[in-house]
């Protein structure tokens, strides 16, 4: 009888502890952290969404492709760096290729991309920067280097009938400096750059 009573008491204590911790850590804590996030950093808490004409068109943290349904790059838009995430920029399959620098398939892919980017932008293969031909570790990087953005200026200006100087100025105005002045490299957010480009004409 005493053993049964002890077992029931032990289970009741465990159940109460589970209910209390679920309420405190699973509900209250979540609500408090979400509330603080909404008050202090509302844009980041909502996924850093980017809108155009009142419609969400993406996130400033996740890259996307600017290509047609067949995957052919659209020449009137700035192009992102390659993506190895799923079929490309798949948020549910974030990853790099996991291929080492001496992997024959990776080397072949880089050489093929370099030739394609050079031809697409009418430049020498030697002028194609590394981020134009390699995917990021996440496969979702929304940024490119200023060098890659500037490489695309002449093509885009020609496609849109805009002065090269205007498109170049637009790129230069969108260059984001190193974090805290010394971390990382200067970058350009492709989605935000293309939205600004659409406004330019």
PDB file of C-alpha atoms in Angstrom, residues 17-94:
ATOM      1  CA  UNK A  17       6.618  19.899 -12.472  1.00  0.00           C
ATOM      2  CA  UNK A  18       6.072  19.224 -16.177  1.00  0.00           C
ATOM      3  CA  UNK A  19       2.961  21.455 -16.284  1.00  0.00           C
ATOM      4  CA  UNK A  20       4.693  24.283 -14.396  1.00  0.00           C
ATOM      5  CA  UNK A  21       7.831  24.193 -16.547  1.00  0.00           C
ATOM      6  CA  UNK A  22       5.744  23.967 -19.716  1.00  0.00           C
ATOM      7  CA  UNK A  23       3.791  27.062 -18.673  1.00  0.00           C
ATOM      8  CA  UNK A  24       6.882  29.001 -17.583  1.00  0.00           C
ATOM      9  CA  UNK A  25       9.420  27.987 -20.229  1.00  0.00           C
ATOM     10  CA  UNK A  26       7.179  26.946 -23.088  1.00  0.00           C
ATOM     11  CA  UNK A  27       4.591  29.716 -22.940  1.00  0.00           C
ATOM     12  CA  UNK A  28       5.576  32.628 -20.684  1.00  0.00           C
ATOM     13  CA  UNK A  29       9.228  32.737 -21.753  1.00  0.00           C
ATOM     14  CA  UNK A  30       8.282  32.547 -25.429  1.00  0.00           C
ATOM     15  CA  UNK A  31       5.771  35.390 -25.070  1.00  0.00           C
ATOM     16  CA  UNK A  32       8.251  37.581 -23.175  1.00  0.00           C
ATOM     17  CA  UNK A  33      11.080  37.044 -25.698  1.00  0.00           C
ATOM     18  CA  UNK A  34       8.721  37.576 -28.642  1.00  0.00           C
ATOM     19  CA  UNK A  35       7.365  40.756 -27.025  1.00  0.00           C
ATOM     20  CA  UNK A  36      10.859  42.127 -26.407  1.00  0.00           C
ATOM     21  CA  UNK A  37      11.838  41.300 -29.996  1.00  0.00           C
ATOM     22  CA  UNK A  38       8.773  43.115 -31.343  1.00  0.00           C
ATOM     23  CA  UNK A  39       9.478  46.172 -29.203  1.00  0.00           C
ATOM     24  CA  UNK A  40      13.245  46.436 -29.677  1.00  0.00           C
ATOM     25  CA  UNK A  41      13.869  44.975 -33.164  1.00  0.00           C
ATOM     26  CA  UNK A  42      10.493  44.642 -34.912  1.00  0.00           C
ATOM     27  CA  UNK A  43      11.846  44.315 -38.480  1.00  0.00           C
ATOM     28  CA  UNK A  44      14.300  41.573 -37.524  1.00  0.00           C
ATOM     29  CA  UNK A  45      11.716  39.780 -35.364  1.00  0.00           C
ATOM     30  CA  UNK A  46       9.375  39.646 -38.360  1.00  0.00           C
ATOM     31  CA  UNK A  47      12.016  38.086 -40.623  1.00  0.00           C
ATOM     32  CA  UNK A  48      13.611  41.234 -42.077  1.00  0.00           C
ATOM     33  CA  UNK A  49      10.927  41.302 -44.768  1.00  0.00           C
ATOM     34  CA  UNK A  50      11.403  43.508 -47.812  1.00  0.00           C
ATOM     35  CA  UNK A  51       8.293  45.058 -49.336  1.00  0.00           C
ATOM     36  CA  UNK A  52       7.530  46.718 -52.640  1.00  0.00           C
ATOM     37  CA  UNK A  53       4.247  48.544 -53.242  1.00  0.00           C
ATOM     38  CA  UNK A  54       2.935  47.123 -49.974  1.00  0.00           C
ATOM     39  CA  UNK A  55       3.699  43.520 -50.973  1.00  0.00           C
ATOM     40  CA  UNK A  56       6.362  41.333 -49.367  1.00  0.00           C
ATOM     41  CA  UNK A  57       8.877  40.399 -52.067  1.00  0.00           C
ATOM     42  CA  UNK A  58      11.502  38.670 -49.936  1.00  0.00           C
ATOM     43  CA  UNK A  59      13.807  39.007 -46.965  1.00  0.00           C
ATOM     44  CA  UNK A  60      16.968  41.040 -46.703  1.00  0.00           C
ATOM     45  CA  UNK A  61      18.562  37.965 -45.090  1.00  0.00           C
ATOM     46  CA  UNK A  62      17.744  35.375 -47.772  1.00  0.00           C
ATOM     47  CA  UNK A  63      18.968  35.529 -51.341  1.00  0.00           C
ATOM     48  CA  UNK A  64      16.845  34.741 -54.353  1.00  0.00           C
ATOM     49  CA  UNK A  65      17.248  34.031 -58.025  1.00  0.00           C
ATOM     50  CA  UNK A  66      16.567  36.596 -60.745  1.00  0.00           C
ATOM     51  CA  UNK A  67      15.955  34.160 -63.575  1.00  0.00           C
ATOM     52  CA  UNK A  68      13.069  32.964 -65.728  1.00  0.00           C
ATOM     53  CA  UNK A  69      11.130  29.725 -65.209  1.00  0.00           C
ATOM     54  CA  UNK A  70      13.841  27.779 -67.059  1.00  0.00           C
ATOM     55  CA  UNK A  71      16.574  29.166 -64.805  1.00  0.00           C
ATOM     56  CA  UNK A  72      18.007  31.503 -67.446  1.00  0.00           C
ATOM     57  CA  UNK A  73      19.343  34.693 -65.801  1.00  0.00           C
ATOM     58  CA  UNK A  74      17.319  37.801 -66.644  1.00  0.00           C
ATOM     59  CA  UNK A  75      19.787  40.291 -68.181  1.00  0.00           C
ATOM     60  CA  UNK A  76      17.923  43.385 -66.933  1.00  0.00           C
ATOM     61  CA  UNK A  77      18.506  42.482 -63.273  1.00  0.00           C
ATOM     62  CA  UNK A  78      21.552  42.195 -61.043  1.00  0.00           C
ATOM     63  CA  UNK A  79      22.324  38.526 -60.510  1.00  0.00           C
ATOM     64  CA  UNK A  80      22.952  36.849 -57.173  1.00  0.00           C
ATOM     65  CA  UNK A  81      25.793  34.478 -56.415  1.00  0.00           C
ATOM     66  CA  UNK A  82      25.169  30.773 -57.133  1.00  0.00           C
ATOM     67  CA  UNK A  83      23.234  28.719 -54.583  1.00  0.00           C
ATOM     68  CA  UNK A  84      23.704  25.069 -53.615  1.00  0.00           C
ATOM     69  CA  UNK A  85      20.621  25.079 -51.350  1.00  0.00           C
ATOM     70  CA  UNK A  86      18.191  22.541 -52.794  1.00  0.00           C
ATOM     71  CA  UNK A  87      17.188  23.669 -56.275  1.00  0.00           C
ATOM     72  CA  UNK A  88      18.678  27.094 -55.479  1.00  0.00           C
ATOM     73  CA  UNK A  89      17.858  29.469 -52.612  1.00  0.00           C
ATOM     74  CA  UNK A  90      15.684  26.818 -50.939  1.00  0.00           C
ATOM     75  CA  UNK A  91      15.227  27.956 -47.345  1.00  0.00           C
ATOM     76  CA  UNK A  92      14.214  24.440 -46.367  1.00  0.00           C
ATOM     77  CA  UNK A  93      17.477  22.960 -47.645  1.00  0.00           C
ATOM     78  CA  UNK A  94      20.084  25.510 -46.603  1.00  0.00           C
TER      79      UNK A  94
END
